[in-house]
XYZ file of C-alpha atoms in Angstrom:
465
model
C -116.022 -78.014 -228.122
C -112.397 -76.915 -228.399
C -111.601 -74.709 -231.351
C -109.244 -76.087 -233.930
C -107.188 -74.192 -236.471
C -106.091 -74.801 -239.997
C -102.909 -76.809 -240.393
C -100.315 -77.006 -243.114
C -100.544 -80.338 -244.900
C -99.354 -81.263 -248.375
C -97.916 -77.767 -248.721
C -101.257 -76.011 -248.164
C -103.214 -74.449 -245.331
C -106.246 -76.686 -244.831
C -108.768 -77.613 -242.204
C -107.565 -80.726 -240.338
C -110.493 -82.658 -241.870
C -109.737 -85.399 -244.385
C -112.148 -87.351 -246.567
C -111.510 -91.081 -246.339
C -110.514 -92.576 -249.677
C -112.619 -95.744 -249.730
C -112.651 -98.046 -252.737
C -114.489 -98.679 -255.986
C -116.538 -95.530 -256.654
C -117.461 -94.939 -253.019
C -115.332 -91.802 -253.334
C -114.943 -90.116 -256.707
C -113.718 -86.868 -258.185
C -116.875 -84.902 -257.441
C -117.068 -85.872 -253.772
C -113.328 -85.345 -253.269
C -113.441 -82.003 -255.084
C -116.360 -80.834 -252.952
C -114.512 -81.775 -249.754
C -111.446 -79.820 -250.882
C -113.607 -76.864 -251.953
C -114.917 -76.705 -248.375
C -111.349 -76.253 -247.140
C -110.328 -79.790 -246.188
C -108.459 -82.583 -247.923
C -110.509 -84.463 -250.494
C -109.413 -87.960 -251.399
C -109.879 -89.567 -254.799
C -110.054 -93.354 -254.751
C -107.549 -94.880 -257.165
C -109.116 -98.347 -256.862
C -110.928 -99.438 -260.043
C -112.053 -95.847 -260.590
C -114.528 -95.044 -263.357
C -113.535 -93.409 -266.624
C -115.911 -91.926 -269.204
C -116.605 -92.016 -272.928
C -116.925 -88.960 -275.201
C -120.524 -88.441 -274.082
C -119.665 -88.548 -270.391
C -121.077 -92.022 -269.795
C -119.288 -94.405 -267.424
C -117.176 -96.986 -269.261
C -118.042 -100.270 -267.593
C -115.046 -102.480 -267.018
C -115.626 -105.437 -269.325
C -112.754 -107.853 -269.900
C -111.893 -109.635 -273.156
C -108.516 -111.252 -272.419
C -108.363 -115.025 -272.635
C -105.826 -115.382 -269.814
C -105.588 -113.924 -266.333
C -102.462 -111.979 -267.264
C -104.181 -110.455 -270.270
C -107.164 -109.447 -268.144
C -104.796 -108.098 -265.486
C -103.284 -105.767 -268.077
C -106.780 -104.619 -269.030
C -107.553 -104.001 -265.360
C -104.415 -101.877 -264.896
C -105.285 -99.835 -268.000
C -108.834 -99.273 -266.723
C -107.484 -98.245 -263.305
C -105.028 -95.712 -264.710
C -107.620 -94.181 -267.039
C -110.173 -94.032 -264.225
C -107.733 -92.511 -261.766
C -106.780 -89.795 -264.235
C -110.417 -89.013 -265.006
C -111.386 -88.744 -261.333
C -108.387 -86.587 -260.374
C -109.211 -84.144 -263.160
C -112.845 -83.977 -262.047
C -111.744 -83.409 -258.450
C -109.381 -80.606 -259.443
C -112.117 -78.856 -261.383
C -114.687 -79.296 -258.607
C -112.284 -78.023 -255.927
C -111.816 -74.646 -257.589
C -108.225 -74.683 -256.404
C -109.194 -74.716 -252.734
C -108.160 -77.185 -250.057
C -105.984 -80.111 -251.082
C -106.458 -83.298 -253.059
C -105.018 -86.718 -252.293
C -105.108 -89.992 -254.210
C -105.784 -93.152 -252.213
C -104.202 -96.433 -253.327
C -104.506 -99.886 -251.756
C -101.030 -101.384 -251.831
C -102.341 -104.921 -252.144
C -104.410 -104.152 -255.222
C -103.153 -105.563 -258.502
C -100.630 -103.328 -260.251
C -100.747 -100.750 -257.432
C -97.359 -99.239 -258.212
C -98.032 -99.055 -261.951
C -101.450 -97.505 -261.381
C -100.106 -94.944 -258.923
C -97.250 -93.908 -261.193
C -99.503 -93.815 -264.254
C -101.985 -91.484 -262.581
C -99.307 -89.234 -261.061
C -97.504 -88.845 -264.378
C -100.684 -87.722 -266.136
C -101.966 -85.369 -263.408
C -98.917 -83.335 -262.460
C -99.860 -80.281 -260.440
C -103.397 -81.489 -259.714
C -102.672 -83.682 -256.678
C -100.992 -82.739 -253.422
C -100.622 -86.067 -251.642
C -100.912 -89.842 -251.799
C -102.407 -92.013 -249.072
C -101.607 -95.692 -249.114
C -102.574 -98.636 -246.926
C -103.911 -102.212 -247.085
C -100.457 -103.707 -246.882
C -96.955 -102.442 -246.162
C -96.271 -99.803 -248.843
C -92.497 -99.574 -248.592
C -92.172 -98.259 -252.137
C -94.585 -95.354 -251.770
C -91.842 -93.102 -250.357
C -89.633 -93.642 -253.403
C -92.594 -93.010 -255.708
C -93.424 -89.811 -253.816
C -89.835 -88.649 -254.209
C -89.826 -89.367 -257.931
C -93.003 -87.321 -258.386
C -92.307 -84.730 -255.663
C -95.566 -85.279 -253.829
C -96.350 -85.777 -250.135
C -97.158 -89.270 -248.929
C -99.366 -90.518 -246.085
C -99.003 -94.157 -245.027
C -101.984 -95.795 -243.339
C -101.018 -97.852 -240.294
C -102.818 -99.414 -237.342
C -99.947 -99.524 -234.875
C -96.631 -97.937 -233.960
C -94.983 -101.237 -234.813
C -96.184 -101.078 -238.412
C -94.900 -97.530 -238.821
C -91.533 -98.494 -237.371
C -91.111 -101.225 -239.983
C -91.929 -98.791 -242.791
C -89.688 -96.060 -241.386
C -86.615 -98.222 -240.903
C -86.905 -99.950 -244.256
C -87.765 -97.021 -246.474
C -89.411 -93.883 -245.167
C -86.365 -92.501 -243.315
C -84.791 -91.847 -246.716
C -87.656 -89.541 -247.783
C -88.589 -87.871 -244.502
C -89.090 -84.440 -246.096
C -92.157 -85.612 -248.034
C -93.859 -87.499 -245.194
C -96.953 -85.318 -244.962
C -98.623 -87.232 -242.159
C -99.345 -90.677 -240.779
C -102.894 -92.021 -240.893
C -103.715 -94.063 -237.797
C -106.641 -96.261 -238.862
C -108.327 -97.961 -235.931
C -108.395 -101.675 -236.809
C -111.597 -102.386 -234.844
C -113.743 -99.436 -235.917
C -112.826 -98.598 -239.502
C -114.792 -99.735 -242.511
C -113.310 -101.758 -245.354
C -110.070 -103.623 -244.706
C -108.649 -103.546 -241.198
C -105.093 -103.927 -239.947
C -105.605 -106.200 -236.967
C -102.374 -107.998 -236.110
C -102.240 -111.712 -235.349
C -101.400 -110.883 -231.728
C -104.541 -108.739 -231.325
C -108.018 -109.980 -230.454
C -110.488 -109.022 -233.205
C -113.353 -109.256 -230.701
C -111.844 -106.906 -228.107
C -111.427 -103.317 -229.364
C -108.629 -101.379 -227.713
C -108.721 -97.749 -226.613
C -107.154 -95.774 -229.469
C -105.506 -93.156 -227.226
C -102.624 -95.330 -225.903
C -102.026 -96.700 -229.402
C -101.862 -93.226 -230.938
C -99.656 -92.008 -228.094
C -97.267 -94.915 -228.728
C -97.184 -93.929 -232.407
C -96.455 -90.294 -231.532
C -93.651 -91.190 -229.154
C -92.052 -93.356 -231.784
C -92.376 -90.563 -234.332
C -90.760 -88.157 -231.854
C -87.823 -90.536 -231.541
C -87.410 -90.207 -235.316
C -87.666 -86.402 -235.234
C -91.252 -86.401 -236.523
C -92.942 -84.698 -233.577
C -94.504 -82.027 -235.816
C -95.786 -84.408 -238.502
C -99.591 -84.716 -238.155
C -101.249 -87.954 -237.155
C -104.600 -88.375 -238.884
C -107.214 -90.238 -236.846
C -109.276 -92.623 -238.974
C -111.833 -95.282 -238.117
C -114.718 -94.563 -235.767
C -114.606 -90.771 -236.197
C -118.162 -89.421 -236.343
C -118.247 -86.080 -234.526
C -115.327 -84.107 -233.122
C -116.946 -83.435 -229.750
C -116.187 -87.088 -228.954
C -112.474 -86.519 -229.688
C -111.838 -83.316 -227.724
C -109.054 -84.950 -225.733
C -107.173 -85.439 -229.008
C -107.477 -81.769 -230.066
C -104.732 -79.343 -229.009
C -103.177 -82.099 -226.918
C -99.491 -81.425 -226.291
C -98.846 -85.087 -225.573
C -100.243 -86.194 -228.953
C -99.023 -83.256 -231.013
C -100.771 -82.178 -234.226
C -103.857 -84.275 -234.976
C -106.212 -84.250 -237.958
C -109.361 -86.320 -238.478
C -110.425 -88.527 -241.342
C -114.086 -89.239 -242.115
C -114.849 -92.325 -244.152
C -118.443 -93.286 -243.360
C -120.208 -89.917 -243.035
C -119.343 -88.651 -246.552
C -121.225 -91.633 -248.005
C -124.517 -89.886 -247.255
C -124.097 -86.558 -249.046
C -125.540 -85.135 -252.225
C -122.154 -85.437 -253.948
C -121.579 -89.036 -252.831
C -121.462 -91.291 -255.922
C -122.916 -94.407 -254.294
C -126.330 -95.604 -255.590
C -129.531 -94.451 -253.912
C -130.311 -97.948 -252.592
C -126.996 -97.902 -250.740
C -127.729 -94.458 -249.288
C -131.185 -95.584 -248.176
C -129.747 -98.696 -246.534
C -127.346 -96.590 -244.478
C -130.309 -95.121 -242.616
C -131.603 -98.548 -241.546
C -128.357 -100.067 -240.254
C -128.597 -100.845 -236.547
C -125.912 -101.031 -233.890
C -124.085 -104.338 -234.355
C -125.123 -104.776 -238.004
C -121.554 -104.141 -239.186
C -119.484 -107.296 -238.821
C -115.715 -107.647 -238.590
C -114.938 -110.722 -240.671
C -112.114 -112.478 -242.460
C -113.728 -113.430 -245.760
C -111.788 -110.937 -247.889
C -109.570 -112.577 -250.526
C -106.769 -110.261 -249.380
C -106.479 -112.249 -246.154
C -107.117 -109.093 -244.087
C -109.962 -108.609 -241.676
C -112.650 -106.326 -243.045
C -115.814 -104.620 -241.813
C -119.056 -104.854 -243.780
C -122.809 -104.688 -243.255
C -124.440 -108.013 -242.413
C -126.543 -108.694 -245.504
C -127.572 -111.797 -247.453
C -124.174 -111.927 -249.140
C -122.198 -111.873 -245.896
C -124.562 -114.350 -244.248
C -124.028 -116.751 -247.156
C -120.290 -116.643 -246.502
C -120.819 -117.333 -242.795
C -123.144 -120.242 -243.617
C -120.742 -121.664 -246.184
C -117.865 -121.721 -243.726
C -120.120 -123.331 -241.114
C -120.683 -126.264 -243.489
C -117.045 -127.276 -243.179
C -115.216 -130.378 -241.982
C -111.611 -131.578 -241.869
C -110.386 -134.268 -244.228
C -107.230 -136.250 -245.004
C -106.228 -138.124 -248.146
C -105.118 -141.076 -246.006
C -106.660 -142.385 -242.787
C -104.932 -140.999 -239.680
C -105.721 -140.133 -236.079
C -109.490 -139.687 -235.878
C -109.912 -139.044 -239.620
C -110.824 -142.663 -240.344
C -114.238 -142.614 -242.027
C -114.124 -143.096 -245.801
C -115.995 -140.375 -247.708
C -116.459 -140.102 -251.465
C -116.321 -136.505 -252.761
C -116.734 -137.124 -256.481
C -117.735 -139.677 -259.101
C -114.101 -140.605 -259.852
C -110.990 -141.076 -257.738
C -110.490 -142.546 -254.327
C -112.181 -141.447 -251.112
C -110.924 -139.027 -248.480
C -111.136 -139.641 -244.735
C -113.170 -137.655 -242.241
C -114.336 -137.958 -238.629
C -117.243 -140.242 -237.821
C -119.315 -137.385 -236.422
C -118.609 -135.276 -239.488
C -119.927 -138.002 -241.748
C -123.324 -137.565 -240.143
C -123.146 -133.765 -240.539
C -122.162 -134.112 -244.188
C -125.118 -136.409 -244.787
C -127.502 -133.815 -243.323
C -126.063 -131.044 -245.482
C -126.335 -133.179 -248.585
C -129.946 -134.035 -247.776
C -130.580 -130.285 -247.563
C -129.264 -129.802 -251.108
C -125.622 -128.944 -250.390
C -124.408 -131.929 -252.341
C -121.149 -130.553 -253.752
C -118.069 -130.867 -251.467
C -115.318 -128.385 -252.335
C -111.737 -128.567 -251.092
C -110.059 -125.639 -249.340
C -106.341 -124.877 -248.840
C -106.690 -125.850 -245.162
C -107.516 -129.509 -245.835
C -111.181 -128.950 -245.176
C -114.288 -129.538 -247.242
C -117.144 -127.072 -247.548
C -120.535 -128.127 -248.864
C -122.439 -126.121 -251.467
C -125.308 -126.540 -253.877
C -124.245 -127.605 -257.374
C -125.339 -124.250 -258.823
C -123.399 -122.260 -256.239
C -120.318 -124.456 -256.619
C -120.455 -123.941 -260.385
C -120.762 -120.166 -259.910
C -117.732 -120.151 -257.580
C -115.594 -122.036 -260.092
C -116.695 -119.765 -262.953
C -115.848 -116.678 -260.891
C -112.410 -118.043 -260.013
C -111.722 -118.791 -263.676
C -112.754 -115.258 -264.722
C -110.198 -113.601 -262.381
C -108.863 -110.263 -263.673
C -105.970 -109.973 -261.208
C -107.377 -107.067 -259.180
C -105.163 -107.974 -256.189
C -101.432 -108.520 -255.949
C -102.299 -111.949 -254.548
C -105.771 -113.442 -254.276
C -106.880 -116.208 -251.932
C -110.102 -116.754 -253.882
C -108.605 -117.421 -257.322
C -104.941 -118.119 -256.364
C -103.861 -115.333 -258.751
C -100.515 -113.599 -258.164
C -99.145 -110.702 -260.197
C -95.648 -112.202 -260.229
C -94.197 -114.034 -263.213
C -95.784 -117.333 -262.206
C -99.259 -115.829 -262.149
C -100.271 -117.960 -259.185
C -99.754 -118.089 -255.445
C -99.004 -121.801 -255.720
C -101.833 -122.546 -253.293
C -105.252 -124.015 -253.892
C -107.971 -121.453 -254.659
C -110.197 -120.893 -251.629
C -113.978 -121.207 -252.177
C -114.727 -119.756 -248.720
C -113.998 -116.236 -249.931
C -115.221 -114.331 -253.011
C -114.284 -112.168 -256.018
C -113.928 -108.750 -254.451
C -113.694 -106.857 -257.733
C -116.991 -108.233 -259.028
C -118.683 -107.687 -255.682
C -117.638 -104.064 -255.205
C -118.322 -103.125 -258.830
C -121.869 -104.455 -258.494
C -122.551 -102.651 -255.226
C -121.125 -99.388 -256.575
C -122.881 -99.408 -259.940
C -125.978 -101.588 -259.696
C -126.697 -100.871 -256.045
C -127.229 -104.561 -255.300
C -126.756 -104.226 -251.565
C -128.168 -107.665 -250.745
C -126.158 -110.022 -252.947
C -122.749 -108.358 -252.836
C -120.387 -106.980 -250.186
C -121.303 -103.642 -248.608
C -118.327 -102.184 -246.735
C -119.103 -99.813 -243.851
C -117.554 -98.426 -240.687
C -118.874 -99.555 -237.325
C -120.471 -96.143 -236.694
C -122.752 -96.636 -239.683
C -125.780 -97.173 -237.423
C -125.560 -93.534 -236.385
C -127.134 -92.324 -239.624
C -130.406 -93.583 -238.174
C -129.856 -91.976 -234.766
C -128.133 -88.648 -235.449
C -130.706 -85.792 -235.508
C -128.631 -84.096 -238.215
C -130.125 -86.610 -240.674
C -133.729 -86.513 -239.421
C -136.652 -86.414 -241.861
C -134.500 -87.891 -244.615
C -132.100 -84.927 -244.750
C -129.112 -85.460 -247.066
C -126.472 -82.731 -246.704
C -124.123 -81.393 -249.296
C -120.463 -81.953 -248.535
C -120.188 -78.278 -247.559
C -123.117 -78.657 -245.118
C -121.572 -81.787 -243.619
C -118.219 -80.043 -243.198
C -119.916 -77.104 -241.472
C -121.709 -79.509 -239.123
C -118.489 -81.361 -238.310
C -116.813 -78.063 -237.373
C -119.509 -77.395 -234.756
C -118.554 -80.686 -233.081
C -121.742 -82.445 -234.188
């Protein structure tokens, strides 16, 4: 494999190896600190991060507010406290080596407030901020205010162009790098555009080359591009290393650090990683953010697929072929559906899915009464973890609502990820993963149940394996 040298990023000489940020406690201070201590860039997740009591026990995020806005304020306070706690742990664990970044999802609730709150309390401990899951125009201004490098996460040259022209050109000196996250191969939320086919992955090389050429037009030819999504071993990316056409390239690893001794995820999650097969990770659009996302096919994800399959169109007045009267509740007038759908609805109801639920798209889904009740309770308990939520119709603006009907086809992402991260319930909640996840079961590096330390994983990565 080609040799690769240290690069200067975030004001420090580091290996061009970056730990992917990931979300709720899939990356914490200890894992990020260990990655930095090994000479790379460790990344602390700033998404619903854990904080601790005086005895060092995790403070579970329990909400007492009576309204969504009150609970949203609690959520922001938890997030700031957790971010501060994890950054301090990472700094201590790093021993001053490598570099530390904070990862923020721009579409999370209170993202700007959380980011600023953590940066203000951890001056001198962080070296950069990565930000994606949306169009983070404001991150450049925040970076300038706190004199810290920033790293936008994009999936196309077009997305970077929009950010550059609107905001980033004013703070070019602090643009530490651009993370290209492959929208077909990355875990978690994916930036597939409406014009792109989610079922047909594209070769990343032409897309990264287009990004580099655009950056060169803006005088950013020496700013590193960080490859993310689908990166497992560097021997498979030799054509990206020391490539004059692409310029400086670094590599981000999101999935592989999950299976290390320092990884904070529960043991059941780690064990499940070894049994994932090729094709078990599904690109889907159930996230309440509205983005595509990649997750392991488990009982939870299958339930969402099945729920959406029990779906028919309806109208409040007869029109076109929606002419069959259908009663959806004990009171009020009927709605109108297709004749063929009336037969399907009858079969679902005979099978126990007796509760029709309206969606924002003028469709009905059919659920059991218990599941329908659980969906409504979960929507009512919303804590405002997103800037806008399809599931609960929450919005962090003054109105507190998107103005659209809540969508029962999706789910509460905060509850789901908290349960996976802390209880290890990998069957009944969402389990994000990259599409290379199956390789834990095939890569000889992990044979006989071997779990590396972060330092051992970093050493293996540097050999090309």
